[in-house]
Amino acid sequence: MMTHAAYDCDVLVIGGGIVGLSTAYAITRTAPGTRVTVLEKEWGPARHQTGRNSGVIHSGIYYPPGSLKARYAVRGAAELVDFCAEHGIAHAVTGKLIVATSRGELPRLHALVQRGRAHGLPVREFGPAQIAEYEPEVRGVAAIRVGTTGVCDFTAVAVRFAAEVSASGGQIRYGAEVVAVDRRPWGVAVRTSDGQVVRARVLVNCAGLHSDRVARLAGDDPGARIVPFRGEYYELARPELVRGLVYPVPDPAFPFLGVHLTRGVDGTVHVGPNAVPALAREGYGPTVVHPRELAATLAWPGSWRIARRHWRYGAGEVHRSLSKSAFTRAVQRLLPEVTEADLRPSPAGVRAQAVLRDGTLVDDFLIRDAPHTVHVLNAPSPAATASLPIGREVARRALQRARATGWTPPAVESGHCV
Ligand SMILES: Cc1cc2nc3c(=O)[nH]c(=O)nc-3n(C[C@H](O)[C@H](O)[C@H](O)COP(=O)(O)OP(=O)(O)OC[C@H]3O[C@@H](n4cnc5c(N)ncnc54)[C@H](O)[C@@H]3O)c2cc1C
């Protein structure tokens, strides 16, 4: 058994996105004095999914009752609004319209009303006249308004989590990419690309687009691969065309798809994202190719199975990605006034979507733990909204795993990791 002093820290978190930082924050709150270190490969927090998304505080209406997504989004949205208010972070609870543009979409819209009410959400049904009252330029045959949806600055939330962790004695190291993990009977030793070694009782993997690779480095089989899907946006040159958040009725098979209109906290309106296969895990442009990552994606049987199953949908997304006029036509179904000239390219994000060997897209959040490790293997949207409850759950599991090494929660705050 190692002595307490021989560990550099009790819990080592890999990944300084919103999930890793929320986990570290939850540890400092639930077990003050626990020595926690976060290793992030970039030179600051939130440089990947957390800093490249739609900035929407989701209500939870889309997700099946009982799923982690539904439970954590409904609770997380309310907690996030309180967190932003407490810490002076830009946010607004604007509500959102989900708009049916054809009668064929009405049964799915009505099903969403039922689901929203089952989740206890404030949902109102609108006809065309009420749509025009809220969004004069938006056209639809019917809509619903979900009152608890909002917008916020997720990068600022992540930065605040980091500041709170540091203030509680935790350590956050940037420019520290984990390249090797050595699993021992007493815990884990990780090595960073600059040759530093950190020994911990428990490793928490919140590496987002690289979470499956980190799990394998630690000797655990993730059972899935991250398949990266780029989400491209345009910025609306005439933001006055949209007052708030406007979404199409989702396809139940792909609730995260469907180009939407989002007025952010800074008043800019973004149109998007689509979902096209990315040729690198951090492939933010169509020409970014990482041959080794691409080969690994293609070697995973699940990638081919999704391609075979969903090629028609995928082809439509790729077409709208390559053709701005096709993209514009898709937006015009909701916003007839928009023209190609109104759409200016804006930075893209890449979703970390876990895919099983049989081609199933993992729908719910997926957290797995084993002796000395906790892995967050699927944390797509709405994980930013749900970051507070997810962080608490990951922290709970990490502390449970730490106890199995003989660790006990400190009675008093006791400084930080070396
Ligand atoms: C286009 C798009 C739109 C979205 N819109 C919304 C939305 O409106 N609302 C919402 O709630 N959610 C949204 N999401 C989802 C949300 O952004 C993610 O669920 C959330 O940011 C996931 O956070 P994370 O910390 O798991 O991942 P990330 O933010 O990707 O963080 C993972 C971190 O791990 C680091 N890392 C990886 N490997 C290593 C390593 N070996 N060593 C050290 N560090 C490593 C990375 O550098 C990165 O900083 C959207 C996502 C995308 C892509």
Coordinates of C-alpha atoms and ligand atoms in Angstrom, one line a residue:
M1 CA 0.0 0.0 0.0
M2 CA 1.4 3.4 -0.9
T3 CA 1.5 6.1 1.7
H4 CA -0.7 9.2 1.3
A5 CA 2.4 11.4 0.6
A6 CA 3.5 9.1 -2.2
Y7 CA 0.5 10.1 -4.3
D8 CA 0.8 13.4 -6.2
C9 CA -2.9 13.8 -5.8
D10 CA -6.0 11.8 -4.8
V11 CA -8.1 12.4 -8.0
L12 CA -6.6 13.2 -11.4
V13 CA -8.9 14.6 -14.0
I14 CA -8.0 14.5 -17.7
G15 CA -9.7 17.2 -19.7
G16 CA -10.3 20.9 -19.0
G17 CA -13.7 21.1 -20.7
I18 CA -16.9 21.8 -18.9
V19 CA -17.3 18.2 -17.7
G20 CA -13.8 17.7 -16.3
L21 CA -13.9 21.1 -14.6
S22 CA -17.3 20.5 -13.2
T23 CA -16.2 17.2 -11.8
A24 CA -13.2 18.9 -10.1
Y25 CA -15.5 21.6 -8.8
A26 CA -17.9 19.0 -7.4
I27 CA -15.0 17.2 -5.6
T28 CA -13.9 20.5 -4.0
R29 CA -17.4 21.1 -2.8
T30 CA -18.4 17.6 -1.6
A31 CA -15.1 16.6 -0.1
P32 CA -13.1 19.7 0.6
G33 CA -9.4 19.1 1.0
T34 CA -9.3 16.2 -1.5
R35 CA -6.2 16.8 -3.6
V36 CA -7.4 17.2 -7.1
T37 CA -5.4 17.9 -10.3
V38 CA -6.8 18.6 -13.8
L39 CA -4.5 18.0 -16.8
E40 CA -5.5 19.8 -20.0
K41 CA -3.5 19.5 -23.2
E42 CA -4.4 23.0 -24.5
W43 CA -3.1 26.2 -23.0
G44 CA -6.5 27.2 -21.5
P45 CA -9.9 25.7 -20.7
A46 CA -12.8 25.0 -23.0
R47 CA -10.9 25.0 -26.3
H48 CA -12.9 22.2 -27.9
Q49 CA -16.6 21.2 -27.6
T50 CA -17.2 23.5 -24.6
G51 CA -16.0 26.6 -26.4
R52 CA -17.5 25.7 -29.8
N53 CA -21.2 25.1 -29.4
S54 CA -24.6 26.7 -29.7
G55 CA -24.6 28.1 -26.2
V56 CA -28.1 26.9 -25.5
I57 CA -29.3 25.9 -22.0
H58 CA -31.5 23.0 -23.1
S59 CA -34.8 22.3 -21.3
G60 CA -34.6 18.5 -21.6
I61 CA -37.8 18.2 -23.7
Y62 CA -36.3 16.0 -26.4
Y63 CA -35.0 13.2 -24.1
P64 CA -36.8 10.0 -23.1
P65 CA -38.2 10.0 -19.6
G66 CA -35.9 8.2 -17.2
S67 CA -32.8 8.8 -19.3
L68 CA -29.7 10.5 -17.7
K69 CA -30.0 13.2 -20.4
A70 CA -33.6 14.0 -19.4
R71 CA -32.9 13.9 -15.6
Y72 CA -29.6 15.9 -15.8
A73 CA -30.8 18.4 -18.4
V74 CA -34.0 19.3 -16.5
R75 CA -32.2 19.7 -13.2
G76 CA -29.0 21.0 -14.8
A77 CA -30.7 23.8 -16.7
A78 CA -32.2 25.2 -13.5
E79 CA -28.9 24.8 -11.5
L80 CA -26.9 26.4 -14.4
V81 CA -29.1 29.5 -14.4
D82 CA -28.6 29.9 -10.7
F83 CA -24.8 29.4 -11.1
C84 CA -24.6 32.0 -13.8
A85 CA -26.6 34.5 -11.8
E86 CA -24.5 33.9 -8.6
H87 CA -21.2 34.3 -10.6
G88 CA -22.2 37.2 -12.9
I89 CA -22.0 35.0 -16.0
A90 CA -23.9 36.2 -19.1
H91 CA -27.1 34.2 -19.6
A92 CA -30.8 34.7 -20.4
V93 CA -33.8 32.4 -20.0
T94 CA -35.5 33.3 -23.3
G95 CA -37.7 30.2 -24.0
K96 CA -37.7 28.6 -27.4
L97 CA -40.1 28.0 -30.2
I98 CA -40.2 24.6 -31.9
V99 CA -41.9 25.2 -35.2
A100 CA -43.7 22.7 -37.5
T101 CA -43.4 23.9 -41.1
S102 CA -45.8 21.3 -42.5
R103 CA -48.9 19.4 -41.3
G104 CA -47.0 16.1 -41.5
E105 CA -44.8 17.3 -38.5
L106 CA -47.8 17.9 -36.2
P107 CA -48.0 14.4 -34.7
R108 CA -44.3 14.7 -33.7
L109 CA -44.9 18.2 -32.3
H110 CA -47.8 16.9 -30.2
A111 CA -45.7 14.1 -28.9
L112 CA -43.1 16.6 -27.8
V113 CA -45.9 18.5 -25.9
Q114 CA -46.7 15.3 -24.0
R115 CA -43.1 14.6 -23.3
G116 CA -42.4 18.2 -22.1
R117 CA -45.4 18.0 -19.7
A118 CA -44.2 14.6 -18.4
H119 CA -40.9 16.3 -17.5
G120 CA -42.8 19.1 -15.7
L121 CA -41.7 21.7 -18.3
P122 CA -43.8 24.8 -19.1
V123 CA -45.0 24.1 -22.6
R124 CA -47.5 26.3 -24.6
E125 CA -49.1 25.5 -28.0
F126 CA -49.2 28.2 -30.6
G127 CA -50.9 28.7 -34.0
P128 CA -49.4 30.9 -36.8
A129 CA -50.7 34.2 -35.3
Q130 CA -48.9 33.5 -32.0
I131 CA -45.7 32.4 -33.8
A132 CA -45.8 35.8 -35.5
E133 CA -46.2 37.6 -32.2
Y134 CA -43.0 36.1 -30.9
E135 CA -41.1 35.8 -34.1
P136 CA -42.6 38.0 -36.8
E137 CA -40.3 36.6 -39.6
V138 CA -40.7 33.0 -38.8
R139 CA -43.3 30.9 -40.6
G140 CA -45.0 27.7 -39.4
V141 CA -48.3 25.9 -39.2
A142 CA -48.0 25.4 -35.5
A143 CA -45.4 25.7 -32.7
I144 CA -44.7 25.0 -29.1
R145 CA -42.9 27.3 -26.7
V146 CA -40.8 25.8 -24.0
G147 CA -40.3 28.4 -21.3
T148 CA -37.1 27.1 -19.5
T149 CA -34.7 27.1 -22.5
G150 CA -32.1 29.8 -22.4
V151 CA -28.6 30.8 -23.5
C152 CA -25.4 31.3 -21.7
D153 CA -21.6 31.6 -22.2
F154 CA -20.3 28.0 -21.5
T155 CA -16.7 29.1 -21.8
A156 CA -17.3 31.6 -19.0
V157 CA -18.9 28.8 -16.9
A158 CA -15.9 26.5 -17.5
V159 CA -13.5 29.4 -16.6
R160 CA -15.5 30.0 -13.4
F161 CA -15.4 26.2 -12.4
A162 CA -11.6 26.4 -13.0
A163 CA -11.2 29.5 -10.8
E164 CA -13.3 27.9 -8.0
V165 CA -11.2 24.7 -8.1
S166 CA -7.9 26.7 -7.9
A167 CA -9.3 28.8 -5.1
S168 CA -10.1 25.6 -3.2
G169 CA -6.5 24.4 -3.5
G170 CA -7.0 22.2 -6.6
Q171 CA -4.4 22.4 -9.4
I172 CA -5.0 22.9 -13.1
R173 CA -2.2 22.3 -15.5
Y174 CA -2.5 23.5 -19.1
G175 CA -0.3 22.3 -21.9
A176 CA -0.3 18.9 -20.2
E177 CA -1.3 16.2 -22.7
V178 CA -1.6 12.7 -21.1
V179 CA 0.2 10.3 -23.4
A180 CA 0.6 7.2 -21.2
V181 CA -1.2 5.7 -18.3
D182 CA 0.3 3.0 -16.0
R183 CA -2.2 1.1 -14.0
R184 CA -0.9 -0.2 -10.7
P185 CA -2.4 -2.1 -7.7
W186 CA -2.2 1.2 -5.7
G187 CA -3.7 3.5 -8.4
V188 CA -2.5 5.1 -11.7
A189 CA 0.6 6.9 -12.9
V190 CA 0.2 9.1 -15.9
R191 CA 2.9 10.6 -18.1
T192 CA 2.4 13.9 -20.0
S193 CA 4.0 14.8 -23.4
D194 CA 6.6 16.8 -21.6
G195 CA 7.7 13.8 -19.5
Q196 CA 6.1 14.7 -16.2
V197 CA 4.6 11.8 -14.1
V198 CA 1.6 12.3 -11.9
R199 CA 0.5 9.5 -9.5
A200 CA -3.1 9.4 -8.3
R201 CA -5.5 7.1 -6.5
V202 CA -8.1 7.6 -9.2
L203 CA -8.0 8.7 -12.8
V204 CA -11.1 10.5 -14.2
N205 CA -11.3 10.6 -18.0
C206 CA -13.2 13.6 -19.3
A207 CA -11.2 13.8 -22.5
G208 CA -14.2 14.5 -24.8
L209 CA -13.2 13.8 -28.4
H210 CA -10.3 11.6 -27.1
S211 CA -12.2 9.8 -24.3
D212 CA -12.1 6.4 -25.9
R213 CA -8.4 6.6 -26.5
V214 CA -7.7 7.7 -22.9
A215 CA -9.8 4.7 -21.7
R216 CA -7.7 2.4 -23.8
L217 CA -4.5 4.0 -22.5
A218 CA -5.7 3.1 -19.0
G219 CA -6.3 -0.5 -20.0
D220 CA -10.1 -0.3 -20.0
D221 CA -12.2 -1.3 -23.0
P222 CA -14.6 1.6 -23.8
G223 CA -16.8 -0.7 -25.9
A224 CA -17.4 2.2 -28.3
R225 CA -15.4 4.6 -30.5
I226 CA -15.7 8.3 -30.7
V227 CA -16.8 9.2 -34.2
P228 CA -16.4 12.9 -34.8
F229 CA -19.2 14.9 -36.5
R230 CA -18.5 18.5 -37.4
G231 CA -21.3 21.0 -36.8
E232 CA -21.0 24.0 -39.1
Y233 CA -22.6 27.4 -38.5
Y234 CA -23.3 30.6 -40.3
E235 CA -23.8 34.0 -38.6
L236 CA -26.9 35.9 -39.7
A237 CA -25.9 39.3 -41.2
R238 CA -29.4 40.6 -40.3
P239 CA -29.8 39.5 -36.7
E240 CA -33.0 41.5 -36.4
L241 CA -34.7 38.7 -38.4
V242 CA -34.7 36.5 -35.2
R243 CA -35.6 37.5 -31.7
G244 CA -34.8 34.3 -29.7
L245 CA -34.4 30.6 -30.3
V246 CA -36.2 28.9 -33.1
Y247 CA -35.9 25.1 -33.8
P248 CA -37.5 22.8 -36.3
V249 CA -39.4 19.7 -35.1
P250 CA -36.7 17.1 -34.5
D251 CA -36.4 13.8 -36.3
P252 CA -36.7 11.3 -33.4
A253 CA -33.8 9.3 -34.8
F254 CA -31.5 12.4 -34.7
P255 CA -33.0 14.8 -32.1
F256 CA -29.7 16.8 -32.1
L257 CA -29.9 17.5 -35.9
G258 CA -31.9 20.1 -37.8
V259 CA -30.6 23.6 -38.4
H260 CA -31.8 26.0 -35.8
L261 CA -31.6 29.8 -35.2
T262 CA -30.0 30.9 -32.0
R263 CA -29.7 34.4 -30.7
G264 CA -26.7 34.2 -28.3
V265 CA -25.9 36.2 -25.2
D266 CA -24.0 38.7 -27.3
G267 CA -26.9 39.4 -29.6
T268 CA -25.5 37.6 -32.6
V269 CA -27.7 35.0 -34.3
H270 CA -26.2 31.7 -35.4
V271 CA -27.7 29.4 -38.0
G272 CA -26.7 25.7 -37.7
P273 CA -25.2 23.4 -36.8
N274 CA -25.4 20.7 -39.4
A275 CA -23.7 17.3 -38.8
V276 CA -21.1 16.1 -41.3
P277 CA -18.4 13.4 -40.7
A278 CA -15.1 15.1 -39.7
L279 CA -11.9 13.7 -41.0
A280 CA -10.0 14.4 -37.7
R281 CA -11.2 14.4 -34.1
E282 CA -10.4 18.1 -34.0
G283 CA -11.3 18.6 -37.7
Y284 CA -12.9 22.1 -37.5
G285 CA -12.6 22.6 -41.3
P286 CA -13.4 20.3 -44.2
T287 CA -9.8 20.2 -45.3
V288 CA -8.4 19.1 -41.8
V289 CA -7.4 15.5 -42.1
H290 CA -5.6 13.4 -39.5
P291 CA -4.7 10.2 -41.4
R292 CA -4.1 8.0 -38.3
E293 CA -7.4 9.1 -36.7
L294 CA -9.3 8.7 -40.0
A295 CA -7.9 5.2 -40.4
A296 CA -8.9 4.3 -36.9
T297 CA -12.5 5.6 -37.5
L298 CA -12.7 3.6 -40.8
A299 CA -11.3 0.5 -39.1
W300 CA -14.2 0.6 -36.5
P301 CA -17.1 -1.6 -37.9
G302 CA -19.7 0.7 -36.3
S303 CA -18.6 3.6 -38.6
W304 CA -19.5 1.6 -41.7
R305 CA -22.7 0.4 -40.2
I306 CA -23.9 4.0 -39.4
A307 CA -22.9 5.0 -43.0
R308 CA -25.0 2.1 -44.4
R309 CA -28.0 2.7 -42.2
H310 CA -28.1 6.5 -42.4
W311 CA -26.5 7.3 -45.8
R312 CA -29.5 9.1 -47.2
Y313 CA -29.6 11.5 -44.2
G314 CA -25.9 11.9 -44.2
A315 CA -25.8 12.7 -47.9
G316 CA -28.3 15.5 -47.3
E317 CA -26.1 16.9 -44.6
V318 CA -23.0 16.8 -46.8
H319 CA -24.9 18.4 -49.7
R320 CA -26.0 21.3 -47.5
S321 CA -22.4 21.6 -46.2
L322 CA -21.0 21.8 -49.7
S323 CA -23.8 24.0 -51.2
K324 CA -24.6 27.2 -49.5
S325 CA -27.8 27.6 -51.6
A326 CA -29.0 24.2 -50.4
F327 CA -28.3 25.2 -46.8
T328 CA -30.1 28.5 -47.4
R329 CA -33.2 26.7 -48.8
A330 CA -33.3 24.5 -45.6
V331 CA -33.3 27.7 -43.4
Q332 CA -35.9 29.4 -45.6
R333 CA -38.4 26.8 -44.5
L334 CA -38.4 28.4 -41.1
L335 CA -37.3 31.9 -42.1
P336 CA -38.4 32.8 -45.7
E337 CA -36.8 36.2 -45.6
V338 CA -33.2 34.8 -45.3
T339 CA -31.0 35.0 -48.4
E340 CA -27.6 33.4 -49.2
A341 CA -26.0 36.9 -48.7
D342 CA -27.3 37.0 -45.1
L343 CA -25.3 33.9 -44.1
R344 CA -21.6 34.5 -43.2
P345 CA -19.4 31.5 -42.3
S346 CA -18.7 31.2 -38.6
P347 CA -16.4 28.8 -36.6
A348 CA -17.5 25.1 -36.4
G349 CA -17.5 22.6 -33.6
V350 CA -17.0 18.9 -33.6
R351 CA -19.3 16.6 -31.6
A352 CA -17.7 13.6 -29.8
Q353 CA -20.3 10.9 -30.5
A354 CA -19.7 7.4 -29.2
V355 CA -20.6 4.7 -31.6
L356 CA -21.0 1.0 -30.7
R357 CA -19.5 -1.8 -32.8
D358 CA -22.9 -2.6 -34.3
G359 CA -23.3 1.0 -35.5
T360 CA -25.6 2.2 -32.7
L361 CA -25.1 5.9 -31.8
V362 CA -24.9 5.9 -28.0
D363 CA -27.8 8.1 -27.2
D364 CA -27.5 8.7 -23.4
F365 CA -24.6 10.0 -21.4
L366 CA -22.3 7.1 -20.7
I367 CA -20.1 6.9 -17.6
R368 CA -18.2 3.7 -16.6
D369 CA -16.0 3.1 -13.7
A370 CA -13.5 0.3 -12.8
P371 CA -10.9 0.0 -10.0
H372 CA -8.9 3.4 -10.0
T373 CA -10.7 4.8 -13.1
V374 CA -13.9 6.6 -14.0
H375 CA -14.5 7.3 -17.7
V376 CA -17.0 9.7 -19.3
L377 CA -17.4 7.9 -22.6
N378 CA -20.3 9.8 -24.1
A379 CA -21.1 13.4 -23.2
P380 CA -22.7 15.0 -26.2
S381 CA -25.3 17.8 -26.1
P382 CA -26.9 18.6 -23.6
A383 CA -23.8 17.8 -21.5
A384 CA -22.9 21.5 -21.2
T385 CA -26.4 22.3 -19.9
A386 CA -26.2 19.3 -17.6
S387 CA -22.6 19.8 -16.5
L388 CA -23.4 20.4 -12.8
P389 CA -25.3 17.1 -12.2
I390 CA -22.9 15.2 -14.4
G391 CA -19.9 16.6 -12.5
R392 CA -21.5 15.6 -9.2
E393 CA -22.2 12.0 -10.4
V394 CA -18.6 11.6 -11.8
A395 CA -17.2 13.0 -8.6
R396 CA -19.3 10.6 -6.5
R397 CA -17.9 7.6 -8.4
A398 CA -14.4 8.9 -8.2
L399 CA -14.5 9.4 -4.4
Q400 CA -16.0 6.0 -4.0
R401 CA -13.1 4.5 -6.0
A402 CA -10.6 6.6 -4.0
R403 CA -12.1 5.1 -0.7
A404 CA -11.3 1.6 -2.1
T405 CA -7.6 2.6 -1.9
G406 CA -7.8 3.3 1.8
W407 CA -8.4 7.0 1.3
T408 CA -10.7 8.8 3.7
P409 CA -12.2 12.3 3.1
P410 CA -10.0 14.9 4.8
A411 CA -11.4 16.5 8.0
V412 CA -10.1 19.9 7.0
E413 CA -8.9 21.5 3.8
S414 CA -5.3 20.4 3.3
G415 CA -3.6 22.2 0.5
H416 CA -3.2 20.9 -3.0
C417 CA -1.4 18.5 -5.3
V418 CA 2.2 19.0 -6.1
Ligands
LIG1 C1 -21.6 21.9 -32.6 C2 -22.0 21.6 -31.1 C3 -23.1 22.3 -30.6 C4 -23.5 22.0 -29.3 N1 -24.5 22.7 -28.7 C5 -24.8 22.6 -27.4 C6 -25.7 23.4 -26.7 O1 -26.2 24.3 -27.3 N2 -26.0 23.1 -25.4 C7 -25.4 22.1 -24.7 O2 -25.7 21.9 -23.5 N3 -24.5 21.3 -25.3 C8 -24.1 21.6 -26.6 N4 -23.1 20.8 -27.2 C9 -22.5 19.8 -26.4 C10 -21.4 20.3 -25.4 O3 -20.6 21.3 -26.1 C11 -20.6 19.1 -24.9 O4 -21.5 18.2 -24.5 C12 -19.7 19.5 -23.8 O5 -18.9 20.7 -24.1 C13 -18.8 18.3 -23.5 O6 -17.8 18.8 -22.6 P1 -16.5 17.9 -22.3 O7 -15.8 18.6 -21.2 O8 -16.9 16.5 -22.2 O9 -15.7 18.0 -23.7 P2 -14.6 19.0 -24.2 O10 -15.1 20.4 -24.1 O11 -14.3 18.6 -25.6 O12 -13.4 18.9 -23.3 C14 -12.5 17.8 -23.3 C15 -11.1 18.3 -23.0 O13 -10.2 17.2 -22.9 C16 -8.9 17.6 -23.4 N5 -8.1 16.4 -23.7 C17 -8.4 15.5 -24.6 N6 -7.5 14.5 -24.6 C18 -6.6 14.9 -23.6 C19 -5.3 14.3 -23.1 N7 -4.9 13.2 -23.6 N8 -4.7 15.0 -22.2 C20 -5.1 16.2 -21.6 N9 -6.3 16.7 -22.1 C21 -7.0 16.1 -23.0 C22 -9.3 18.5 -24.6 O14 -8.3 19.3 -25.0 C23 -10.5 19.2 -24.1 O15 -10.3 20.5 -23.6 C24 -22.8 21.1 -28.5 C25 -21.6 20.4 -29.1 C26 -21.2 20.8 -30.3 C27 -20.0 20.1 -30.9

